[in-house]
Amino acid sequence: MLNVSVNTNPLGLPKRVKNHSSYILEQGDHYPDREALFLRHKLSEKYAISPQYIFCGSGVDDLIWRLVLARAPKSALVIEPTYEEYANVLQEAGCQLERYFLKAEDQFILNESVLDAIKSDLDVMVLGHPNNPTGQVIEMGLLKKIHEKCQEKDVLLVIDESFIEFLPSWNAISFKTIASQSQHCIVFDGFSKTYAMAGFRLGFAISGHRELLTALGQSGQLFATSSVAQRASILALEDETYMEETYALLEHERDFLIQSLKALGVQVFPSQTNYLLINTGLENAKEQLAAEGIQVRDGSDFVGLDSRYIRIAMSTHKVNVSFLLGLKNLL
């Protein structure tokens, strides 16, 4: 089965992580550093943010759960379509959801009308930046306006930047620095997507709200990250060539996929990251592609989309060509 459903880095684990596997495993019989001090200092150096504003957890999903347990929000605004775990966790905790829907005719791009949806009866607002599955980043001017409106209405703005470093210009559009100075914003990121380290389970949160970060640590298991995950993440951060190789691959394959898909007559939505949202025009597209030996992400998994939509992850050229041939057979 050809799998283009998982949107982690197509290069796989960084070489520096693979080449030091025995060094990583040496930590397997040690309890982790509960504070993840060395890793937080490495992250501090990368983002020029004090370690006191960084908390490390067992992946972004773990951080979402910890946040909901820590804050117990009664009402939340979620932008749809987006990563379904936001709504799942909030609803599991008994939170009332307000949904703001992005529109296909607007290329699923967030615009200033969202500001009218930010009201004082909200506790939390959740954004993907870039959003999953649409691949769109939020224009920085708008993101700042959203933050200002959240401050005005006393709403906690939660921004998931799990895919942002697939953009070479990520440092200019990340909200991490602003979040580190804010009492009304927290940014999540991790190693699962950028470094293809999903099995290690390592995510981190950045916020100027230190009491909130403390509460995250108290709202889950005592050891928030494993010893091997901490060590592997540090090695990944020290790999000097991995992301440059990633950018070179994605730049070529993104253009190739978009142009090839358009030539097949399917609707491709603009994406700035490592995956594409496609309207195939085929009912139950996932099942039809599975019959061709291709696994994709079903659009109907996301609120606001249906089974004609699929999300595909960019991969190597060989894999991308195989996917296109399989899709062509159905069209």
mmCIF file of C-alpha atoms in Angstrom:
data_model
loop_
_atom_site.group_PDB
_atom_site.id
_atom_site.type_symbol
_atom_site.label_atom_id
_atom_site.label_comp_id
_atom_site.label_asym_id
_atom_site.label_seq_id
_atom_site.Cartn_x
_atom_site.Cartn_y
_atom_site.Cartn_z
ATOM 1 C CA MET A 1 0.000 0.000 0.000
ATOM 2 C CA LEU A 2 1.377 3.384 -1.049
ATOM 3 C CA ASN A 3 0.879 5.722 1.910
ATOM 4 C CA VAL A 4 0.634 9.487 1.356
ATOM 5 C CA SER A 5 -1.677 10.068 4.316
ATOM 6 C CA VAL A 6 0.932 10.872 6.999
ATOM 7 C CA ASN A 7 2.210 14.446 6.794
ATOM 8 C CA THR A 8 5.525 14.098 8.595
ATOM 9 C CA ASN A 9 8.849 15.091 7.019
ATOM 10 C CA PRO A 10 9.359 12.912 3.903
ATOM 11 C CA LEU A 11 13.082 12.603 4.657
ATOM 12 C CA GLY A 12 12.397 10.493 7.742
ATOM 13 C CA LEU A 13 14.510 10.785 10.874
ATOM 14 C CA PRO A 14 17.416 13.255 10.765
ATOM 15 C CA LYS A 15 20.744 11.544 10.076
ATOM 16 C CA ARG A 16 22.160 12.862 13.315
ATOM 17 C CA VAL A 17 19.404 11.048 15.220
ATOM 18 C CA LYS A 18 19.815 7.791 13.270
ATOM 19 C CA ASN A 19 23.614 7.846 13.532
ATOM 20 C CA HIS A 20 23.490 8.245 17.319
ATOM 21 C CA SER A 21 20.847 5.631 18.073
ATOM 22 C CA SER A 22 23.052 3.802 20.600
ATOM 23 C CA TYR A 23 23.778 7.100 22.349
ATOM 24 C CA ILE A 24 20.035 7.799 22.533
ATOM 25 C CA LEU A 25 19.248 4.338 23.900
ATOM 26 C CA GLU A 26 21.816 4.722 26.672
ATOM 27 C CA GLN A 27 19.219 6.911 28.377
ATOM 28 C CA GLY A 28 16.613 4.151 28.283
ATOM 29 C CA ASP A 29 17.319 2.957 31.826
ATOM 30 C CA HIS A 30 17.269 6.471 33.318
ATOM 31 C CA TYR A 31 14.324 8.426 34.637
ATOM 32 C CA PRO A 32 13.876 11.591 32.567
ATOM 33 C CA ASP A 33 14.802 15.069 33.669
ATOM 34 C CA ARG A 34 11.346 16.247 34.759
ATOM 35 C CA GLU A 35 12.168 19.820 33.785
ATOM 36 C CA ALA A 36 13.804 18.899 30.442
ATOM 37 C CA LEU A 37 16.336 21.609 31.230
ATOM 38 C CA PHE A 38 18.928 20.823 28.549
ATOM 39 C CA LEU A 39 16.286 20.526 25.838
ATOM 40 C CA ARG A 40 14.580 23.737 26.929
ATOM 41 C CA HIS A 41 17.926 25.545 26.767
ATOM 42 C CA LYS A 42 18.442 24.209 23.221
ATOM 43 C CA LEU A 43 14.990 25.452 22.251
ATOM 44 C CA SER A 44 15.768 28.745 23.986
ATOM 45 C CA GLU A 45 18.852 29.190 21.810
ATOM 46 C CA LYS A 46 16.945 28.404 18.616
ATOM 47 C CA TYR A 47 14.009 30.722 19.253
ATOM 48 C CA ALA A 48 15.786 33.391 21.337
ATOM 49 C CA ILE A 49 13.220 32.892 24.105
ATOM 50 C CA SER A 50 14.038 32.379 27.777
ATOM 51 C CA PRO A 51 13.687 28.736 28.953
ATOM 52 C CA GLN A 52 11.296 29.908 31.671
ATOM 53 C CA TYR A 53 8.678 30.474 28.956
ATOM 54 C CA ILE A 54 9.007 26.944 27.497
ATOM 55 C CA PHE A 55 7.353 23.720 28.678
ATOM 56 C CA CYS A 56 8.023 20.311 27.115
ATOM 57 C CA GLY A 57 5.430 17.561 26.898
ATOM 58 C CA SER A 58 4.788 14.249 25.179
ATOM 59 C CA GLY A 59 3.755 15.629 21.799
ATOM 60 C CA VAL A 60 1.312 18.389 20.862
ATOM 61 C CA ASP A 61 -1.685 16.146 21.586
ATOM 62 C CA ASP A 62 -0.443 15.767 25.162
ATOM 63 C CA LEU A 63 -0.115 19.544 25.437
ATOM 64 C CA ILE A 64 -3.686 20.041 24.195
ATOM 65 C CA TRP A 65 -4.972 17.641 26.866
ATOM 66 C CA ARG A 66 -2.872 19.303 29.571
ATOM 67 C CA LEU A 67 -4.134 22.747 28.583
ATOM 68 C CA VAL A 68 -7.777 21.679 28.681
ATOM 69 C CA LEU A 69 -7.301 19.976 32.052
ATOM 70 C CA ALA A 70 -5.447 23.003 33.426
ATOM 71 C CA ARG A 71 -7.910 25.653 32.221
ATOM 72 C CA ALA A 72 -11.192 23.683 32.118
ATOM 73 C CA PRO A 73 -12.616 25.996 29.419
ATOM 74 C CA LYS A 74 -16.393 26.259 29.219
ATOM 75 C CA SER A 75 -16.504 27.677 25.694
ATOM 76 C CA ALA A 76 -14.073 27.646 22.785
ATOM 77 C CA LEU A 77 -13.843 28.947 19.224
ATOM 78 C CA VAL A 78 -12.419 26.511 16.671
ATOM 79 C CA ILE A 79 -11.677 27.369 13.043
ATOM 80 C CA GLU A 80 -12.902 24.610 10.706
ATOM 81 C CA PRO A 81 -11.840 22.570 8.855
ATOM 82 C CA THR A 82 -8.880 21.855 11.104
ATOM 83 C CA TYR A 83 -7.100 19.145 13.068
ATOM 84 C CA GLU A 84 -9.937 17.204 14.651
ATOM 85 C CA GLU A 85 -8.226 16.573 17.996
ATOM 86 C CA TYR A 86 -8.804 20.176 19.110
ATOM 87 C CA ALA A 87 -12.566 19.706 19.095
ATOM 88 C CA ASN A 88 -12.359 16.113 20.341
ATOM 89 C CA VAL A 89 -10.445 17.080 23.477
ATOM 90 C CA LEU A 90 -12.534 20.158 24.185
ATOM 91 C CA GLN A 91 -15.792 18.267 23.828
ATOM 92 C CA GLU A 92 -14.486 15.384 25.937
ATOM 93 C CA ALA A 93 -13.921 17.926 28.702
ATOM 94 C CA GLY A 94 -17.496 19.228 28.386
ATOM 95 C CA CYS A 95 -16.555 22.452 26.601
ATOM 96 C CA GLN A 96 -19.134 24.173 24.384
ATOM 97 C CA LEU A 97 -17.797 24.689 20.859
ATOM 98 C CA GLU A 98 -18.317 27.656 18.574
ATOM 99 C CA ARG A 99 -17.206 26.925 15.010
ATOM 100 C CA TYR A 100 -16.052 29.432 12.412
ATOM 101 C CA PHE A 101 -15.977 27.880 8.925
ATOM 102 C CA LEU A 102 -13.398 28.644 6.264
ATOM 103 C CA LYS A 103 -14.777 28.659 2.727
ATOM 104 C CA ALA A 104 -13.582 26.771 -0.339
ATOM 105 C CA GLU A 105 -14.421 29.763 -2.532
ATOM 106 C CA ASP A 106 -11.957 31.788 -0.439
ATOM 107 C CA GLN A 107 -9.304 29.078 -0.834
ATOM 108 C CA PHE A 108 -9.826 28.292 2.874
ATOM 109 C CA ILE A 109 -7.898 31.470 3.751
ATOM 110 C CA LEU A 110 -8.769 33.091 7.080
ATOM 111 C CA ASN A 111 -9.855 36.727 6.792
ATOM 112 C CA GLU A 112 -10.753 39.569 9.143
ATOM 113 C CA SER A 113 -14.380 38.501 9.483
ATOM 114 C CA VAL A 114 -13.140 36.051 12.116
ATOM 115 C CA LEU A 115 -12.604 39.007 14.460
ATOM 116 C CA ASP A 116 -16.376 39.325 14.867
ATOM 117 C CA ALA A 117 -16.481 35.770 16.231
ATOM 118 C CA ILE A 118 -14.154 36.573 19.156
ATOM 119 C CA LYS A 119 -16.455 37.441 22.051
ATOM 120 C CA SER A 120 -16.115 37.865 25.783
ATOM 121 C CA ASP A 121 -18.101 34.699 26.521
ATOM 122 C CA LEU A 122 -15.263 32.596 25.058
ATOM 123 C CA ASP A 123 -12.515 31.080 27.180
ATOM 124 C CA VAL A 124 -10.264 29.757 24.410
ATOM 125 C CA MET A 125 -9.660 30.245 20.687
ATOM 126 C CA VAL A 126 -7.693 27.623 18.733
ATOM 127 C CA LEU A 127 -5.803 28.232 15.479
ATOM 128 C CA GLY A 128 -3.579 26.114 13.260
ATOM 129 C CA HIS A 129 -0.744 28.178 11.791
ATOM 130 C CA PRO A 130 -0.311 26.674 9.214
ATOM 131 C CA ASN A 131 -3.719 25.084 9.355
ATOM 132 C CA ASN A 132 -4.199 21.352 8.871
ATOM 133 C CA PRO A 133 -5.539 20.171 6.382
ATOM 134 C CA THR A 134 -5.584 23.369 4.307
ATOM 135 C CA GLY A 135 -1.864 24.193 4.484
ATOM 136 C CA GLN A 136 -2.511 27.918 4.866
ATOM 137 C CA VAL A 137 -0.614 30.248 7.171
ATOM 138 C CA ILE A 138 -2.356 33.231 8.745
ATOM 139 C CA GLU A 139 -1.203 36.645 7.571
ATOM 140 C CA MET A 140 0.834 38.169 10.400
ATOM 141 C CA GLY A 141 -1.137 41.407 10.501
ATOM 142 C CA LEU A 142 -4.366 39.467 10.956
ATOM 143 C CA LEU A 143 -2.797 37.186 13.553
ATOM 144 C CA LYS A 144 -1.772 40.226 15.590
ATOM 145 C CA LYS A 145 -5.309 41.610 15.349
ATOM 146 C CA ILE A 146 -6.692 38.291 16.553
ATOM 147 C CA HIS A 147 -4.287 38.361 19.485
ATOM 148 C CA GLU A 148 -5.267 41.923 20.347
ATOM 149 C CA LYS A 149 -8.961 41.030 20.213
ATOM 150 C CA CYS A 150 -8.330 38.020 22.468
ATOM 151 C CA GLN A 151 -6.542 40.265 24.940
ATOM 152 C CA GLU A 152 -9.440 42.722 24.859
ATOM 153 C CA LYS A 153 -12.025 39.960 25.437
ATOM 154 C CA ASP A 154 -9.868 38.005 27.943
ATOM 155 C CA VAL A 155 -9.691 34.931 25.687
ATOM 156 C CA LEU A 156 -6.702 32.562 25.626
ATOM 157 C CA LEU A 157 -5.370 32.277 22.063
ATOM 158 C CA VAL A 158 -3.932 28.815 21.344
ATOM 159 C CA ILE A 159 -1.796 28.573 18.193
ATOM 160 C CA ASP A 160 -0.539 25.253 16.848
ATOM 161 C CA GLU A 161 2.628 25.781 14.792
ATOM 162 C CA SER A 162 3.417 22.096 14.252
ATOM 163 C CA PHE A 163 3.995 22.624 10.507
ATOM 164 C CA ILE A 164 5.432 26.121 10.421
ATOM 165 C CA GLU A 165 9.074 25.150 9.985
ATOM 166 C CA PHE A 166 8.325 23.523 6.649
ATOM 167 C CA LEU A 167 8.398 27.120 5.398
ATOM 168 C CA PRO A 168 11.936 28.493 4.912
ATOM 169 C CA SER A 169 10.623 31.872 6.109
ATOM 170 C CA TRP A 170 9.134 30.422 9.311
ATOM 171 C CA ASN A 171 11.072 32.742 11.616
ATOM 172 C CA ALA A 172 9.372 35.812 10.117
ATOM 173 C CA ILE A 173 5.844 34.450 10.529
ATOM 174 C CA SER A 174 6.032 32.465 13.764
ATOM 175 C CA PHE A 175 4.097 33.852 16.737
ATOM 176 C CA LYS A 176 6.431 32.275 19.310
ATOM 177 C CA THR A 177 8.216 35.482 20.306
ATOM 178 C CA ILE A 178 4.970 37.379 20.819
ATOM 179 C CA ALA A 179 3.498 34.448 22.749
ATOM 180 C CA SER A 180 6.505 34.450 25.083
ATOM 181 C CA GLN A 181 5.570 37.990 26.083
ATOM 182 C CA SER A 182 1.817 37.470 26.359
ATOM 183 C CA GLN A 183 -0.586 36.457 29.128
ATOM 184 C CA HIS A 184 -3.238 35.621 26.523
ATOM 185 C CA CYS A 185 -1.400 33.415 24.066
ATOM 186 C CA ILE A 186 0.276 30.010 24.031
ATOM 187 C CA VAL A 187 1.997 28.414 21.020
ATOM 188 C CA PHE A 188 2.416 24.662 20.542
ATOM 189 C CA ASP A 189 5.036 23.023 18.345
ATOM 190 C CA GLY A 190 6.860 19.711 18.279
ATOM 191 C CA PHE A 191 9.213 17.263 16.631
ATOM 192 C CA SER A 192 6.681 14.821 15.127
ATOM 193 C CA LYS A 193 6.110 16.681 11.862
ATOM 194 C CA THR A 194 9.216 18.802 11.263
ATOM 195 C CA TYR A 195 11.724 16.091 12.185
ATOM 196 C CA ALA A 196 9.592 12.977 11.439
ATOM 197 C CA MET A 197 9.940 11.952 15.090
ATOM 198 C CA ALA A 198 6.311 11.031 15.734
ATOM 199 C CA GLY A 199 7.275 7.891 17.652
ATOM 200 C CA PHE A 200 9.374 9.806 20.164
ATOM 201 C CA ARG A 201 6.440 11.977 21.302
ATOM 202 C CA LEU A 202 8.014 15.348 22.025
ATOM 203 C CA GLY A 203 6.180 18.677 21.881
ATOM 204 C CA PHE A 204 6.684 22.040 23.512
ATOM 205 C CA ALA A 205 4.623 25.042 24.541
ATOM 206 C CA ILE A 206 5.706 28.698 24.632
ATOM 207 C CA SER A 207 3.894 31.384 26.599
ATOM 208 C CA GLY A 208 4.597 34.424 28.749
ATOM 209 C CA HIS A 209 1.908 33.114 31.112
ATOM 210 C CA ARG A 210 4.251 31.251 33.473
ATOM 211 C CA GLU A 211 1.452 30.187 35.806
ATOM 212 C CA LEU A 212 -0.218 28.493 32.854
ATOM 213 C CA LEU A 213 2.982 26.632 31.972
ATOM 214 C CA THR A 214 3.252 25.488 35.593
ATOM 215 C CA ALA A 215 -0.335 24.290 35.430
ATOM 216 C CA LEU A 216 0.480 22.281 32.289
ATOM 217 C CA GLY A 217 3.139 20.433 34.251
ATOM 218 C CA GLN A 218 0.660 19.660 37.001
ATOM 219 C CA SER A 219 -2.111 18.483 34.670
ATOM 220 C CA GLY A 220 -0.614 15.223 33.431
ATOM 221 C CA GLN A 221 1.800 12.476 34.314
ATOM 222 C CA LEU A 222 4.787 13.425 36.463
ATOM 223 C CA PHE A 223 7.344 12.771 33.723
ATOM 224 C CA ALA A 224 6.048 14.736 30.752
ATOM 225 C CA THR A 225 8.767 13.537 28.337
ATOM 226 C CA SER A 226 10.994 10.458 28.133
ATOM 227 C CA SER A 227 14.782 10.396 28.441
ATOM 228 C CA VAL A 228 15.266 9.020 24.939
ATOM 229 C CA ALA A 229 12.890 11.591 23.429
ATOM 230 C CA GLN A 230 14.759 14.449 25.083
ATOM 231 C CA ARG A 231 18.119 13.219 23.852
ATOM 232 C CA ALA A 232 16.855 12.519 20.315
ATOM 233 C CA SER A 233 15.248 15.969 20.102
ATOM 234 C CA ILE A 234 18.478 17.669 21.118
ATOM 235 C CA LEU A 235 20.331 15.783 18.384
ATOM 236 C CA ALA A 236 17.682 16.770 15.838
ATOM 237 C CA LEU A 237 18.108 20.427 16.739
ATOM 238 C CA GLU A 238 21.859 20.054 16.179
ATOM 239 C CA ASP A 239 21.479 18.612 12.663
ATOM 240 C CA GLU A 240 22.712 21.423 10.409
ATOM 241 C CA THR A 241 21.698 20.080 6.985
ATOM 242 C CA TYR A 242 18.366 18.337 7.560
ATOM 243 C CA MET A 243 16.010 21.261 7.042
ATOM 244 C CA GLU A 244 17.904 22.616 4.041
ATOM 245 C CA GLU A 245 17.475 19.219 2.383
ATOM 246 C CA THR A 246 13.802 19.311 3.369
ATOM 247 C CA TYR A 247 13.239 22.712 1.760
ATOM 248 C CA ALA A 248 14.928 21.648 -1.471
ATOM 249 C CA LEU A 249 12.759 18.533 -1.727
ATOM 250 C CA LEU A 250 9.481 20.259 -0.877
ATOM 251 C CA GLU A 251 10.025 23.199 -3.228
ATOM 252 C CA HIS A 252 10.465 20.886 -6.197
ATOM 253 C CA GLU A 253 7.779 18.355 -5.291
ATOM 254 C CA ARG A 254 5.139 20.916 -4.302
ATOM 255 C CA ASP A 255 5.340 22.588 -7.715
ATOM 256 C CA PHE A 256 5.407 19.223 -9.481
ATOM 257 C CA LEU A 257 2.347 17.922 -7.622
ATOM 258 C CA ILE A 258 0.305 21.090 -7.998
ATOM 259 C CA GLN A 259 0.925 21.380 -11.727
ATOM 260 C CA SER A 260 0.346 17.660 -12.292
ATOM 261 C CA LEU A 261 -2.907 17.661 -10.317
ATOM 262 C CA LYS A 262 -4.203 20.712 -12.147
ATOM 263 C CA ALA A 263 -3.422 18.941 -15.428
ATOM 264 C CA LEU A 264 -5.649 16.089 -14.250
ATOM 265 C CA GLY A 265 -8.469 18.569 -13.727
ATOM 266 C CA VAL A 266 -8.786 18.293 -9.968
ATOM 267 C CA GLN A 267 -9.086 21.275 -7.621
ATOM 268 C CA VAL A 268 -5.903 21.914 -5.626
ATOM 269 C CA PHE A 269 -5.905 24.432 -2.817
ATOM 270 C CA PRO A 270 -2.776 26.536 -2.279
ATOM 271 C CA SER A 271 -0.522 25.214 0.468
ATOM 272 C CA GLN A 272 2.652 26.579 1.970
ATOM 273 C CA THR A 273 3.678 23.460 3.813
ATOM 274 C CA ASN A 274 4.267 19.729 3.208
ATOM 275 C CA TYR A 275 0.738 18.591 2.325
ATOM 276 C CA LEU A 276 -2.023 19.464 -0.122
ATOM 277 C CA LEU A 277 -5.803 19.560 0.196
ATOM 278 C CA ILE A 278 -7.492 18.341 -2.986
ATOM 279 C CA ASN A 279 -11.078 18.180 -4.178
ATOM 280 C CA THR A 280 -11.017 15.135 -6.439
ATOM 281 C CA GLY A 281 -14.669 15.390 -7.455
ATOM 282 C CA LEU A 282 -14.959 11.674 -6.644
ATOM 283 C CA GLU A 283 -17.401 10.480 -4.020
ATOM 284 C CA ASN A 284 -15.637 8.375 -1.364
ATOM 285 C CA ALA A 285 -12.273 9.250 -2.885
ATOM 286 C CA LYS A 286 -10.335 7.583 -0.068
ATOM 287 C CA GLU A 287 -11.998 4.204 -0.682
ATOM 288 C CA GLN A 288 -11.561 4.459 -4.434
ATOM 289 C CA LEU A 289 -7.855 5.250 -4.058
ATOM 290 C CA ALA A 290 -7.459 2.423 -1.549
ATOM 291 C CA ALA A 291 -8.669 0.062 -4.260
ATOM 292 C CA GLU A 292 -5.744 1.380 -6.334
ATOM 293 C CA GLY A 293 -3.360 0.593 -3.454
ATOM 294 C CA ILE A 294 -3.045 4.197 -2.251
ATOM 295 C CA GLN A 295 -3.719 5.416 1.279
ATOM 296 C CA VAL A 296 -4.733 9.083 1.696
ATOM 297 C CA ARG A 297 -6.324 11.158 4.444
ATOM 298 C CA ASP A 298 -10.092 11.294 4.065
ATOM 299 C CA GLY A 299 -11.445 14.838 3.875
ATOM 300 C CA SER A 300 -14.625 13.775 5.633
ATOM 301 C CA ASP A 301 -12.555 13.286 8.799
ATOM 302 C CA PHE A 302 -12.512 17.085 9.012
ATOM 303 C CA VAL A 303 -15.587 19.114 9.950
ATOM 304 C CA GLY A 304 -16.700 21.149 6.938
ATOM 305 C CA LEU A 305 -15.329 18.795 4.266
ATOM 306 C CA ASP A 306 -16.788 15.723 2.574
ATOM 307 C CA SER A 307 -15.547 12.508 0.975
ATOM 308 C CA ARG A 308 -14.606 14.190 -2.305
ATOM 309 C CA TYR A 309 -11.723 15.879 -0.483
ATOM 310 C CA ILE A 310 -8.433 14.216 0.355
ATOM 311 C CA ARG A 311 -5.248 15.423 2.000
ATOM 312 C CA ILE A 312 -1.977 14.098 0.655
ATOM 313 C CA ALA A 313 1.497 14.460 2.093
ATOM 314 C CA MET A 314 4.344 15.399 -0.232
ATOM 315 C CA SER A 315 6.879 12.616 -0.503
ATOM 316 C CA THR A 316 9.764 11.567 -2.704
ATOM 317 C CA HIS A 317 9.379 12.057 -6.441
ATOM 318 C CA LYS A 318 8.913 8.319 -7.010
ATOM 319 C CA VAL A 319 6.091 8.115 -4.479
ATOM 320 C CA ASN A 320 4.441 11.277 -5.815
ATOM 321 C CA VAL A 321 4.498 9.913 -9.382
ATOM 322 C CA SER A 322 2.932 6.642 -8.213
ATOM 323 C CA PHE A 323 0.166 8.539 -6.445
ATOM 324 C CA LEU A 324 -0.571 10.603 -9.546
ATOM 325 C CA LEU A 325 -0.777 7.498 -11.722
ATOM 326 C CA GLY A 326 -3.210 5.885 -9.298
ATOM 327 C CA LEU A 327 -5.412 8.989 -9.181
ATOM 328 C CA LYS A 328 -5.317 9.303 -12.986
ATOM 329 C CA ASN A 329 -6.710 5.784 -13.290
ATOM 330 C CA LEU A 330 -9.839 6.915 -11.430
ATOM 331 C CA LEU A 331 -10.478 10.157 -13.290
#
